[in-house]
mmCIF file with all atom_site columns, C-alpha atoms in Angstrom:
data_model
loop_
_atom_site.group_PDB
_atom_site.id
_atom_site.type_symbol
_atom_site.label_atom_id
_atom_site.label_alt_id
_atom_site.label_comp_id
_atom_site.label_asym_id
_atom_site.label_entity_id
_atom_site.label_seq_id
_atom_site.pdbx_PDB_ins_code
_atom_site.Cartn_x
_atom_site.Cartn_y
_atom_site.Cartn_z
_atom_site.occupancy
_atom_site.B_iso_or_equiv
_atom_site.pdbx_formal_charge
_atom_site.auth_seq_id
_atom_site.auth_comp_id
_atom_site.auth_asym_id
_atom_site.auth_atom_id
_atom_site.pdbx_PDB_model_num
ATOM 1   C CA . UNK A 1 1   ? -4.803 21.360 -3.813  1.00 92.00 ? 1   UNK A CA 1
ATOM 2   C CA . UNK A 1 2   ? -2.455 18.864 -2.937  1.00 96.00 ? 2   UNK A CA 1
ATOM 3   C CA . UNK A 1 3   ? 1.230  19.956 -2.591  1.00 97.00 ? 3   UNK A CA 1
ATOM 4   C CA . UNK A 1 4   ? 4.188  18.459 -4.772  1.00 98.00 ? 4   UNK A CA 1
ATOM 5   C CA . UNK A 1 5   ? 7.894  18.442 -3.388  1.00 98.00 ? 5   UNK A CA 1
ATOM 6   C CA . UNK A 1 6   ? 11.102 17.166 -4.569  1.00 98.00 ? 6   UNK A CA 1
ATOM 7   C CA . UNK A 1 7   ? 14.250 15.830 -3.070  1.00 98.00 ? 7   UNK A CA 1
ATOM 8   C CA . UNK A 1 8   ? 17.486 15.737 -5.171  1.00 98.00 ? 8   UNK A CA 1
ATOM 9   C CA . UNK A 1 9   ? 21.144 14.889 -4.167  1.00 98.00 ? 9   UNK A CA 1
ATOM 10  C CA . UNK A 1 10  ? 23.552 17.534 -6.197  1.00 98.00 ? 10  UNK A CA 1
ATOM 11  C CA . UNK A 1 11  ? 26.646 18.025 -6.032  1.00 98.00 ? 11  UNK A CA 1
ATOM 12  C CA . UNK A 1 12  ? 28.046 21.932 -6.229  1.00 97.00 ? 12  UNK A CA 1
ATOM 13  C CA . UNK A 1 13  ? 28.806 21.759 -10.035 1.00 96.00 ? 13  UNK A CA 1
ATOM 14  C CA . UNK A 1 14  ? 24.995 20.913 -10.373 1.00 96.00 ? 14  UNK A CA 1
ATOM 15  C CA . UNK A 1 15  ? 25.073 17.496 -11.137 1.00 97.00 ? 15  UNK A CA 1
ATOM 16  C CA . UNK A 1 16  ? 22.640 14.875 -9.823  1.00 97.00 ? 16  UNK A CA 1
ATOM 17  C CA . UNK A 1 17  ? 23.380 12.036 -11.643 1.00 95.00 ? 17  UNK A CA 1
ATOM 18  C CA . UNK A 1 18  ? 24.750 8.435  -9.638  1.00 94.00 ? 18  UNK A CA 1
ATOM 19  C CA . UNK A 1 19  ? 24.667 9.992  -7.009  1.00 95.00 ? 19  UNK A CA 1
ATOM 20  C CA . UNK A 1 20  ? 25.544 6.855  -4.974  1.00 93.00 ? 20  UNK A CA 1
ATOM 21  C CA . UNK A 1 21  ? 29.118 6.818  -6.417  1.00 95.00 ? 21  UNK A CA 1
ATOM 22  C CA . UNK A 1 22  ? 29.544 10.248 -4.465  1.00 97.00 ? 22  UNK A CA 1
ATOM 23  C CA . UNK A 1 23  ? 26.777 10.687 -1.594  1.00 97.00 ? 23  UNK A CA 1
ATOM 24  C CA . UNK A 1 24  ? 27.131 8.498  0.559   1.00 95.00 ? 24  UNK A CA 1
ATOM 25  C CA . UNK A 1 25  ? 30.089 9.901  2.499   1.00 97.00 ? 25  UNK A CA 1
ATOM 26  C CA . UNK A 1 26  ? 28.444 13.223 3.681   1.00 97.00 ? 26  UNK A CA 1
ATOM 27  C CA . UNK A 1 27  ? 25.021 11.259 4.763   1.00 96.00 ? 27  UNK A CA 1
ATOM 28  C CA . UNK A 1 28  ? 24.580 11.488 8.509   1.00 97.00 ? 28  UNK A CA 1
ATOM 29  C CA . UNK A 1 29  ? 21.064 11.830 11.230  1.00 96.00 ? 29  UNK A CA 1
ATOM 30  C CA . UNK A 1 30  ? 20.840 15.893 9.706   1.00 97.00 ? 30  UNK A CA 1
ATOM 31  C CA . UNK A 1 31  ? 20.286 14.838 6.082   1.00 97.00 ? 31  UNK A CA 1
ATOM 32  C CA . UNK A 1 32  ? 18.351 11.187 7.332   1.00 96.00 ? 32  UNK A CA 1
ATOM 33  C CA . UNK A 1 33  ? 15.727 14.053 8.936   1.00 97.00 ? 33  UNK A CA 1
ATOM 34  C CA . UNK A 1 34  ? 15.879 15.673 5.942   1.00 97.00 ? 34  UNK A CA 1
ATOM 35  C CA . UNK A 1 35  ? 14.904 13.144 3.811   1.00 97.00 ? 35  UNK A CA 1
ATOM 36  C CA . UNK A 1 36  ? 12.269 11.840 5.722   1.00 97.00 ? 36  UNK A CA 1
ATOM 37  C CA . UNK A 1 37  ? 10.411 14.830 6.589   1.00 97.00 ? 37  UNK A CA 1
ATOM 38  C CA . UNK A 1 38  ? 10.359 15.531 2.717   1.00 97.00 ? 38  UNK A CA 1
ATOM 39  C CA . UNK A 1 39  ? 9.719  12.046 1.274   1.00 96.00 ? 39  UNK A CA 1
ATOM 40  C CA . UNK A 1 40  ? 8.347  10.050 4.763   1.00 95.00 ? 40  UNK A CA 1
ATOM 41  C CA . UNK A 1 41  ? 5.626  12.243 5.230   1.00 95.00 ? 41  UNK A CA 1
ATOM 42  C CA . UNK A 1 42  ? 4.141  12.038 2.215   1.00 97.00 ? 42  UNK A CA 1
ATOM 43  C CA . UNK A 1 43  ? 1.181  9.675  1.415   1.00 97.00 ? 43  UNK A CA 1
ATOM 44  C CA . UNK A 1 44  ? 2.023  9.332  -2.774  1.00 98.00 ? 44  UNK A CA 1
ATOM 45  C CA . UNK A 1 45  ? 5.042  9.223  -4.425  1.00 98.00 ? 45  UNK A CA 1
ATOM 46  C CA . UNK A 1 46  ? 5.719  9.994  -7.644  1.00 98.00 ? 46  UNK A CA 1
ATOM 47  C CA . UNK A 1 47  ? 8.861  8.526  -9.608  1.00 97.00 ? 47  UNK A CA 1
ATOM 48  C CA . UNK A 1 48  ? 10.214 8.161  -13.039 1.00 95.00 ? 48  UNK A CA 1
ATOM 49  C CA . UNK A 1 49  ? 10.843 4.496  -13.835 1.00 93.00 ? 49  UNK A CA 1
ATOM 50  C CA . UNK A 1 50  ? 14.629 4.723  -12.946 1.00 93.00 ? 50  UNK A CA 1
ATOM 51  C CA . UNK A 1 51  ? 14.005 6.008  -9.862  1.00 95.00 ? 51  UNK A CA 1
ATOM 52  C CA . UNK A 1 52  ? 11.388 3.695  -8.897  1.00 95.00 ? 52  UNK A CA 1
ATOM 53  C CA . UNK A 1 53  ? 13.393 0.382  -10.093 1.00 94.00 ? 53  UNK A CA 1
ATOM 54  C CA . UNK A 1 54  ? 16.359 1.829  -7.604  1.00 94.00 ? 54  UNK A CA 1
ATOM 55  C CA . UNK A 1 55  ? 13.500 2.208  -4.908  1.00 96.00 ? 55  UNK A CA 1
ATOM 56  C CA . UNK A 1 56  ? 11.951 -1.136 -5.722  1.00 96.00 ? 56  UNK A CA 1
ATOM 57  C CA . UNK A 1 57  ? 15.400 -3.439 -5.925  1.00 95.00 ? 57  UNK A CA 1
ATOM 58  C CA . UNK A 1 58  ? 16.638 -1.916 -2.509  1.00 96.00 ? 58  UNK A CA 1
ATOM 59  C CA . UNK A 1 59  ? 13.562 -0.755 -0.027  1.00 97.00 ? 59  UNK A CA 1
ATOM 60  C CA . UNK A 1 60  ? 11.667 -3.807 0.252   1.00 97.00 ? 60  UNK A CA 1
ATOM 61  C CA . UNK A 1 61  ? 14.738 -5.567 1.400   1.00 96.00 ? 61  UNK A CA 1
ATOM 62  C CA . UNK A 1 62  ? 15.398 -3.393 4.147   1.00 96.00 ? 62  UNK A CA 1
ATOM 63  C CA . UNK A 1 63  ? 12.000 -3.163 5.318   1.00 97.00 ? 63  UNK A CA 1
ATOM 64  C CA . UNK A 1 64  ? 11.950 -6.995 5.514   1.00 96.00 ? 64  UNK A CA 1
ATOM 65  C CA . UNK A 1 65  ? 15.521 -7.186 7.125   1.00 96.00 ? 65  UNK A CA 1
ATOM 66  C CA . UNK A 1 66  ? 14.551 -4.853 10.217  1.00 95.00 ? 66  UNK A CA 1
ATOM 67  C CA . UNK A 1 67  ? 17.591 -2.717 10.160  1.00 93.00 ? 67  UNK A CA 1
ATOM 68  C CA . UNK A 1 68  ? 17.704 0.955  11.499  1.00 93.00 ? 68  UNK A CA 1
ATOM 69  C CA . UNK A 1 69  ? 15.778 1.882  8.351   1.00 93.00 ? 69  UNK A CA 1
ATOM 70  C CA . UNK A 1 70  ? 13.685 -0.255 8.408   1.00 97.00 ? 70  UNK A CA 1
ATOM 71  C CA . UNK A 1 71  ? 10.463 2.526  9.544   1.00 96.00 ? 71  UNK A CA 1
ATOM 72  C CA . UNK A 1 72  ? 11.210 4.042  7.028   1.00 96.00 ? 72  UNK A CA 1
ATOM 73  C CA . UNK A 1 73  ? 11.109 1.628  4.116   1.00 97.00 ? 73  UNK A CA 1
ATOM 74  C CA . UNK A 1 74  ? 7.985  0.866  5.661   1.00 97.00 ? 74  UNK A CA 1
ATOM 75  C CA . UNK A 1 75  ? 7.023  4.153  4.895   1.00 97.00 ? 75  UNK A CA 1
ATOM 76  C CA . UNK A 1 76  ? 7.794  4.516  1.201   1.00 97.00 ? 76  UNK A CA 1
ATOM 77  C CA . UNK A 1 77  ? 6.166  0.950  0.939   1.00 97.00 ? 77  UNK A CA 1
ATOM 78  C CA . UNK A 1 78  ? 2.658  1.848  2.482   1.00 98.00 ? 78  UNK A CA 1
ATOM 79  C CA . UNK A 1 79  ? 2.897  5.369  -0.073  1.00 98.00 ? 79  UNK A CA 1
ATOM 80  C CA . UNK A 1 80  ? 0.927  4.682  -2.880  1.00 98.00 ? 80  UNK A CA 1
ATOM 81  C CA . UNK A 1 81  ? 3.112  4.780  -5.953  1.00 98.00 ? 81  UNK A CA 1
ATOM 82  C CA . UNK A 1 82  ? 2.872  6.211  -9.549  1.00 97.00 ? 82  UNK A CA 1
ATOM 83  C CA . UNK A 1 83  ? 5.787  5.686  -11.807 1.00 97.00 ? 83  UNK A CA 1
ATOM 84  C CA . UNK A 1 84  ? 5.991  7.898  -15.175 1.00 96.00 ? 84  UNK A CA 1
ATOM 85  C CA . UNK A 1 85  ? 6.709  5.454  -17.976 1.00 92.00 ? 85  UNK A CA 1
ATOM 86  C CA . UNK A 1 86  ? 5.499  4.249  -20.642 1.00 85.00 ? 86  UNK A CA 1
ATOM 87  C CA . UNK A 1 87  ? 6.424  0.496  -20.234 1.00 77.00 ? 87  UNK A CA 1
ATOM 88  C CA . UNK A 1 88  ? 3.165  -1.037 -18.917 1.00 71.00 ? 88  UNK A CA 1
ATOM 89  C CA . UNK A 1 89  ? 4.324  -3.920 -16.710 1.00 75.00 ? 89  UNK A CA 1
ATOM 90  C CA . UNK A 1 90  ? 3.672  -5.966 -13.232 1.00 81.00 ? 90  UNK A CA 1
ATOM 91  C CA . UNK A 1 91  ? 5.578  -4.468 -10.188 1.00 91.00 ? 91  UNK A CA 1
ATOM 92  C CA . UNK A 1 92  ? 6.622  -6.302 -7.268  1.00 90.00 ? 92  UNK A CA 1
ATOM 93  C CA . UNK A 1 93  ? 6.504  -3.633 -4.958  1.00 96.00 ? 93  UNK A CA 1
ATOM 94  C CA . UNK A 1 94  ? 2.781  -2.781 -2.926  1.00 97.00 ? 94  UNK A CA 1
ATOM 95  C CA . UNK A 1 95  ? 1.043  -0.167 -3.851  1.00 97.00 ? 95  UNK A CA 1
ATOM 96  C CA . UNK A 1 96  ? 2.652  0.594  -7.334  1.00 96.00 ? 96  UNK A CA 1
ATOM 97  C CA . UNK A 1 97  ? 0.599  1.842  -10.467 1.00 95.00 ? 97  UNK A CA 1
ATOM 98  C CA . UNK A 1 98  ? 1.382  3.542  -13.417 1.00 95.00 ? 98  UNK A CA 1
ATOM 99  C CA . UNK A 1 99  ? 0.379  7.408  -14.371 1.00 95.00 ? 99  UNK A CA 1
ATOM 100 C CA . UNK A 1 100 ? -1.937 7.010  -16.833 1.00 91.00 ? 100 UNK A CA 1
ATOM 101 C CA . UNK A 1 101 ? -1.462 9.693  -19.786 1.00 93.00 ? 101 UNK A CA 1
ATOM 102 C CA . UNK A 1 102 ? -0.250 13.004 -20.593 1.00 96.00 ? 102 UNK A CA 1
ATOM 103 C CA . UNK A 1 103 ? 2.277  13.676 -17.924 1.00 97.00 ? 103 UNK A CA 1
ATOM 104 C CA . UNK A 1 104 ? 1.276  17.009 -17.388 1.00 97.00 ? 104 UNK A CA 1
ATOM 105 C CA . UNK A 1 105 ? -2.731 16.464 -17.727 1.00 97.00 ? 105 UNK A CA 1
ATOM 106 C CA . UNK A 1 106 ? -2.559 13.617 -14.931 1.00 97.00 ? 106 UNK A CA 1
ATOM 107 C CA . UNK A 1 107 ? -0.482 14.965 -12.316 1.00 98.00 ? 107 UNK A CA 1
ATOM 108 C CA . UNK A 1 108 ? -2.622 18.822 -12.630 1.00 98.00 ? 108 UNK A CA 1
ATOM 109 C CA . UNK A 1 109 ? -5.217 15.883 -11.750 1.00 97.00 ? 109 UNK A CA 1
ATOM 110 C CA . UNK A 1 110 ? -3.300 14.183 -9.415  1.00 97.00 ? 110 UNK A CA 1
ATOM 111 C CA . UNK A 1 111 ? -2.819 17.360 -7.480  1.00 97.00 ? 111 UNK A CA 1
ATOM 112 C CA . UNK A 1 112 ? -6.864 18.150 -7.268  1.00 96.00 ? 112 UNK A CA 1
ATOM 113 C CA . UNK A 1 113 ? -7.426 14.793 -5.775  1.00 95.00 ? 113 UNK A CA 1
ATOM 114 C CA . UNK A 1 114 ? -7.837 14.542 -2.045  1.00 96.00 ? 114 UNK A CA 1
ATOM 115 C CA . UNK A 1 115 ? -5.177 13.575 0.211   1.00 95.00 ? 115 UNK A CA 1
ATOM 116 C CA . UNK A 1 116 ? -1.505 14.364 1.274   1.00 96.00 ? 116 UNK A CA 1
ATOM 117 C CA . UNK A 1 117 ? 1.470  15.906 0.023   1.00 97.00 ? 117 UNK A CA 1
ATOM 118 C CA . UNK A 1 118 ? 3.151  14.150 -2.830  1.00 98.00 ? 118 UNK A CA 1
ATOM 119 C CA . UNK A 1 119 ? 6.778  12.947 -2.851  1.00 98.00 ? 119 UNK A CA 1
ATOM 120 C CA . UNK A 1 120 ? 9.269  12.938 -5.515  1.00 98.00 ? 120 UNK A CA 1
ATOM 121 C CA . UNK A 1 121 ? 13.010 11.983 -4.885  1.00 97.00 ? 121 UNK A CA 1
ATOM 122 C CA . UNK A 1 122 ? 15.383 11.826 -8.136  1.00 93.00 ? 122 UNK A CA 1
ATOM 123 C CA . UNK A 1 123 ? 13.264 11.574 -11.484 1.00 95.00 ? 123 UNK A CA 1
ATOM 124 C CA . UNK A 1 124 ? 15.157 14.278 -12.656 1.00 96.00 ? 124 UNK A CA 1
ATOM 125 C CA . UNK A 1 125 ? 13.604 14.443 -16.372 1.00 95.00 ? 125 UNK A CA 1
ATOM 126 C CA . UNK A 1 126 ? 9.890  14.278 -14.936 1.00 97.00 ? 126 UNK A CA 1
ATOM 127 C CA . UNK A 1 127 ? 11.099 17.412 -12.244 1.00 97.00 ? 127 UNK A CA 1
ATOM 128 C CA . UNK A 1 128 ? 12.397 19.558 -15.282 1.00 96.00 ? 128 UNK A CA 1
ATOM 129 C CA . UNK A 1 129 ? 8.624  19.157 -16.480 1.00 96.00 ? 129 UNK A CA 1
ATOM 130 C CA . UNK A 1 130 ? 6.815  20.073 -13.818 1.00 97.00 ? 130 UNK A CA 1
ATOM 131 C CA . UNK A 1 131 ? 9.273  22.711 -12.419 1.00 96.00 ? 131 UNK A CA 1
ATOM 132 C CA . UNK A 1 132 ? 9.045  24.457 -16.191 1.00 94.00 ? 132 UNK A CA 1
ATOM 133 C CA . UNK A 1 133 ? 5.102  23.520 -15.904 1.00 95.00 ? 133 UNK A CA 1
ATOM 134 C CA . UNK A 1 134 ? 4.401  25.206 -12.504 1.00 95.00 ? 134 UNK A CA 1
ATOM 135 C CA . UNK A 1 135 ? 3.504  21.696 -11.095 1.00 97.00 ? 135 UNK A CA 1
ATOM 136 C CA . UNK A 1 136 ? 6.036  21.358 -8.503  1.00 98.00 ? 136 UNK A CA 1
ATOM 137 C CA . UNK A 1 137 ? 5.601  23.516 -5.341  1.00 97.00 ? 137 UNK A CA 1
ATOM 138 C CA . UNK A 1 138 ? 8.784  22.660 -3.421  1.00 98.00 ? 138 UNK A CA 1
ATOM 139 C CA . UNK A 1 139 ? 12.438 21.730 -4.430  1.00 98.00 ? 139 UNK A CA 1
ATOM 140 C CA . UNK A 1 140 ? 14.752 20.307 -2.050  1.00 98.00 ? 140 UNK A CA 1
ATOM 141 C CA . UNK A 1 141 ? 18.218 21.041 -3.585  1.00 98.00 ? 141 UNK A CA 1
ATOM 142 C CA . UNK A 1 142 ? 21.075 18.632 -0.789  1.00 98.00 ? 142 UNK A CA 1
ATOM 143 C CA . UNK A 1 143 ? 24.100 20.218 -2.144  1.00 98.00 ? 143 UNK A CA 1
ATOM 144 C CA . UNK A 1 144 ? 26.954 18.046 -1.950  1.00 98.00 ? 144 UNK A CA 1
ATOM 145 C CA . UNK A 1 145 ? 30.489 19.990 -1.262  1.00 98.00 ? 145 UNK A CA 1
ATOM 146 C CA . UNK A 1 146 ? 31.937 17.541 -4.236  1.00 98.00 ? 146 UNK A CA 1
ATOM 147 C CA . UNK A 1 147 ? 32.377 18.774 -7.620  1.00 98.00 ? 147 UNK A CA 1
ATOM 148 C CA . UNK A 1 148 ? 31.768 15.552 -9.489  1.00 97.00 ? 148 UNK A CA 1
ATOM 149 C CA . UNK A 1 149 ? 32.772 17.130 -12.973 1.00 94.00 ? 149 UNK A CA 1
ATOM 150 C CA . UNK A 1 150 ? 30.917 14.493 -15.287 1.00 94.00 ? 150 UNK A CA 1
ATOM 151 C CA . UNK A 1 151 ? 27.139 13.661 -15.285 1.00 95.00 ? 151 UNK A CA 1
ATOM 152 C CA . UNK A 1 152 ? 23.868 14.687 -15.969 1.00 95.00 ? 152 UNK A CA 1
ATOM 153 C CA . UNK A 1 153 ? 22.977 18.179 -14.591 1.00 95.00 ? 153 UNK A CA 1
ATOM 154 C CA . UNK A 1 154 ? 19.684 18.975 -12.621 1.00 95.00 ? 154 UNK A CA 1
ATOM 155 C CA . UNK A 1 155 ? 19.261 22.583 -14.967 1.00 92.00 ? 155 UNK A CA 1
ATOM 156 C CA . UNK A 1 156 ? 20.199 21.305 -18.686 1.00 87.00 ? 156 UNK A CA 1
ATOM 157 C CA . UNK A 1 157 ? 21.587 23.948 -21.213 1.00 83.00 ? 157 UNK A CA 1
ATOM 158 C CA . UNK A 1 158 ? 19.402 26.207 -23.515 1.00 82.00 ? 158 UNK A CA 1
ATOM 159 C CA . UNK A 1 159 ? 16.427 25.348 -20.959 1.00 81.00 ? 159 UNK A CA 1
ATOM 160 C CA . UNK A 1 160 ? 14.227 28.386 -20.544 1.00 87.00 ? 160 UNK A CA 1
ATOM 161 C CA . UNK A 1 161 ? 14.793 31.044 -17.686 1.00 91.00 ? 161 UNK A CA 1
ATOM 162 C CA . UNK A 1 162 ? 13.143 29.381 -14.318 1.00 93.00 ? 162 UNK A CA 1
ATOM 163 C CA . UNK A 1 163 ? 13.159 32.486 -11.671 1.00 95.00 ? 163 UNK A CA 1
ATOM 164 C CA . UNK A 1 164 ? 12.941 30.716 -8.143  1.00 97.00 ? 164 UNK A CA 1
ATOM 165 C CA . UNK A 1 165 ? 13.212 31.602 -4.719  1.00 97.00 ? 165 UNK A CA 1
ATOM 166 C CA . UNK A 1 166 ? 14.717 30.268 -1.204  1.00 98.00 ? 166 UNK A CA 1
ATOM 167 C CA . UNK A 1 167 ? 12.550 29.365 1.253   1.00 98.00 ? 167 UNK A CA 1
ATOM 168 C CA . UNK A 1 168 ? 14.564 28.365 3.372   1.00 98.00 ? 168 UNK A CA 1
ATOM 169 C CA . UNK A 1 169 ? 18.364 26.849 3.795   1.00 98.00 ? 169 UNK A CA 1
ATOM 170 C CA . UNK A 1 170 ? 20.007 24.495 6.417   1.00 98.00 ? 170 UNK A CA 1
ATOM 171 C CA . UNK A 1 171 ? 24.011 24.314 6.796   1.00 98.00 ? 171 UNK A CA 1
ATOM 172 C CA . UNK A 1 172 ? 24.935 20.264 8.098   1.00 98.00 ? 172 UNK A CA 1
ATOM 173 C CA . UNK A 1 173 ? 28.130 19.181 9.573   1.00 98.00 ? 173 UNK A CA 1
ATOM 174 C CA . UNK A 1 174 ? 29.037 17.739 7.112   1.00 98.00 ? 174 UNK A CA 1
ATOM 175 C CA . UNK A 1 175 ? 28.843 20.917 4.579   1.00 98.00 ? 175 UNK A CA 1
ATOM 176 C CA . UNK A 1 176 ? 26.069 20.042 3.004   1.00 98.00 ? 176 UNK A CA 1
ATOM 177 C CA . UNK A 1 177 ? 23.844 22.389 2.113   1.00 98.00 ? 177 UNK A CA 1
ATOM 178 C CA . UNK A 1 178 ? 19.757 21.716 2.637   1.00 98.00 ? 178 UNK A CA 1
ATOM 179 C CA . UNK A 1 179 ? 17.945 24.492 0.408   1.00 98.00 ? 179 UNK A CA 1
ATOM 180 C CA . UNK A 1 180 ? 14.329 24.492 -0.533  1.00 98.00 ? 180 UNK A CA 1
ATOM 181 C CA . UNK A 1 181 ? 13.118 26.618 -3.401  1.00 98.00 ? 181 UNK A CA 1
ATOM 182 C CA . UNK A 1 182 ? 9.408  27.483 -5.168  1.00 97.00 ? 182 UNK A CA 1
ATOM 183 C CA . UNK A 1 183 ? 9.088  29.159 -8.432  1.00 94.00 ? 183 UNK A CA 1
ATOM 184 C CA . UNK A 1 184 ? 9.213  32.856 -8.044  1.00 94.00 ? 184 UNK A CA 1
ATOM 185 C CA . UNK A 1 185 ? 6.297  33.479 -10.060 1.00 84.00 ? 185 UNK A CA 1
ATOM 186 C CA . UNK A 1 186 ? 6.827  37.545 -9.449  1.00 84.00 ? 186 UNK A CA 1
ATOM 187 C CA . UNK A 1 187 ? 10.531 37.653 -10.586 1.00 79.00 ? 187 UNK A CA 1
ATOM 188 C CA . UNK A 1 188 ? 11.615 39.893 -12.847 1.00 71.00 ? 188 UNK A CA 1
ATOM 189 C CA . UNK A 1 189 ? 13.031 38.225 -15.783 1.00 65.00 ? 189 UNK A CA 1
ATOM 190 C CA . UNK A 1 190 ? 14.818 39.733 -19.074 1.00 66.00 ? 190 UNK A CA 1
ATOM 191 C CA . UNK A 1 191 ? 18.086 41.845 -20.211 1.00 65.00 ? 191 UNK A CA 1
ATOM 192 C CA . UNK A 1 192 ? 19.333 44.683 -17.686 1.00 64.00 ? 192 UNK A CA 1
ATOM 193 C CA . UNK A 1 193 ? 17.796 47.021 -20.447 1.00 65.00 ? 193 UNK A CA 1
ATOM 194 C CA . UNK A 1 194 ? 14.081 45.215 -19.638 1.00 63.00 ? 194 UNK A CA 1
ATOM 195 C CA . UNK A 1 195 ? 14.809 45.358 -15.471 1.00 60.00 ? 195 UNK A CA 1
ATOM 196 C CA . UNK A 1 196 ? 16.537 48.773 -15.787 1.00 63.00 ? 196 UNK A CA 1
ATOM 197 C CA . UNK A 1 197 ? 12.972 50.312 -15.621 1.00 63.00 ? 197 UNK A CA 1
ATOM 198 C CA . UNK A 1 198 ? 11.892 49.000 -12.294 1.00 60.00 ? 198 UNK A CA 1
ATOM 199 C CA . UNK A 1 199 ? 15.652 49.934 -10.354 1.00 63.00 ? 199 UNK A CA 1
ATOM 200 C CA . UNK A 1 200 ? 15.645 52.553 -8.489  1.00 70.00 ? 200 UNK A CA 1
ATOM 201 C CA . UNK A 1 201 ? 17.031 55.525 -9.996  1.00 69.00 ? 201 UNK A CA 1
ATOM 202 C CA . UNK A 1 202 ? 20.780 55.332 -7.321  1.00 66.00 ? 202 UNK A CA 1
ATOM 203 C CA . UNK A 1 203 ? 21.271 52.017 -8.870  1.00 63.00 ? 203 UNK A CA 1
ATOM 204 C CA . UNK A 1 204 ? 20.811 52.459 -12.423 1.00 60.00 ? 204 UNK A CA 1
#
């Protein structure tokens, strides 16, 4: 089964919206790496329309312009790419289709179709669904050390309990934190009353 992961910028009070009014400033080679060993390596990405028309207005350019990013632009061009909307249109940008369905129904297909890992960056509404649907295997959490204090949160509130755990965590110069997290299908969820059975007695 094919693996999904997920990039997101966020800043420390959890918020992950315009993130290019605050990001940019703490990007340097460390979080470039990041990114592209995440999102460059894989051979599909998925993206909510937002997302994709951000992609789409800004990465063809630079591939075509031959900058210092230009490899990788390359990149997210060759991935074949499936945008989650419901607007059926023409896209400019190769390789580009549309998800066809139930969200959930076509990407458990998605992921049982042969090939490579499968990108997400942003798309924050379509990662709430598959995180709360088991769907997304990895999330890449770049936490920003900028309290933004207005925006759109990645976790919204009165969204059900989503146990997860670190896999692993990178400090950058910069501050930034690089943490990846799965679902922690084996937590332990509940009141203290409902854990209080499985403590050991000396912390009770």
């Amino acid at each position: 089964m094919r693996k999904i992961t997920a990039g997101l910028f966020i800043a420390l009070d959890g918020v992950v919206e315009d993130p290019q009014d605050w990001h940019f400033p703490y990007f340097d080679d460390a979080m470039g790496a990041a990114v592209d060993a995440q999102l460059g390596t894989a051979d599909t990405l998925l993206l909510g329309r937002r997302t994709y028309d951000s992609f789409a207005g800004a990465w063809p350019e630079r591939e075509a312009a031959g900058g210092p990013d230009a490899a990788f632009a390359k990149k997210l061009g060759d991935a074949r790419k499936i945008v989650v909307t419901r607007r059926h249109r023409d896209f400019s940008w190769r390789n580009t289709e549309v998800l066809d369905g139930d969200l959930i129904e076509a990407v458990t297909a998605l992921k049982n179709q042969p090939g490579g890992d499968i990108g997400m960056s942003g798309s924050v509404s379509v990662v709430r669904q598959l995180l709360a649907a088991g769907l997304l295997d990895e999330l890449h959490l770049l936490v920003h050390p900028i309290a933004v204090g207005r925006g759109e949160r990645l976790f919204e509130a009165g969204a059900a309990t989503i146990p997860l755990r670190l896999l692993s965590s990178e400090t950058f110069d910069t501050g930034v934190l690089h943490l990846v997290y799965a679902r922690d299908e084996a937590a332990l969820t509940g009141s203290y009353a409902d854990a209080k059975v499985h403590l050991p007695q000396n912390v009770q």
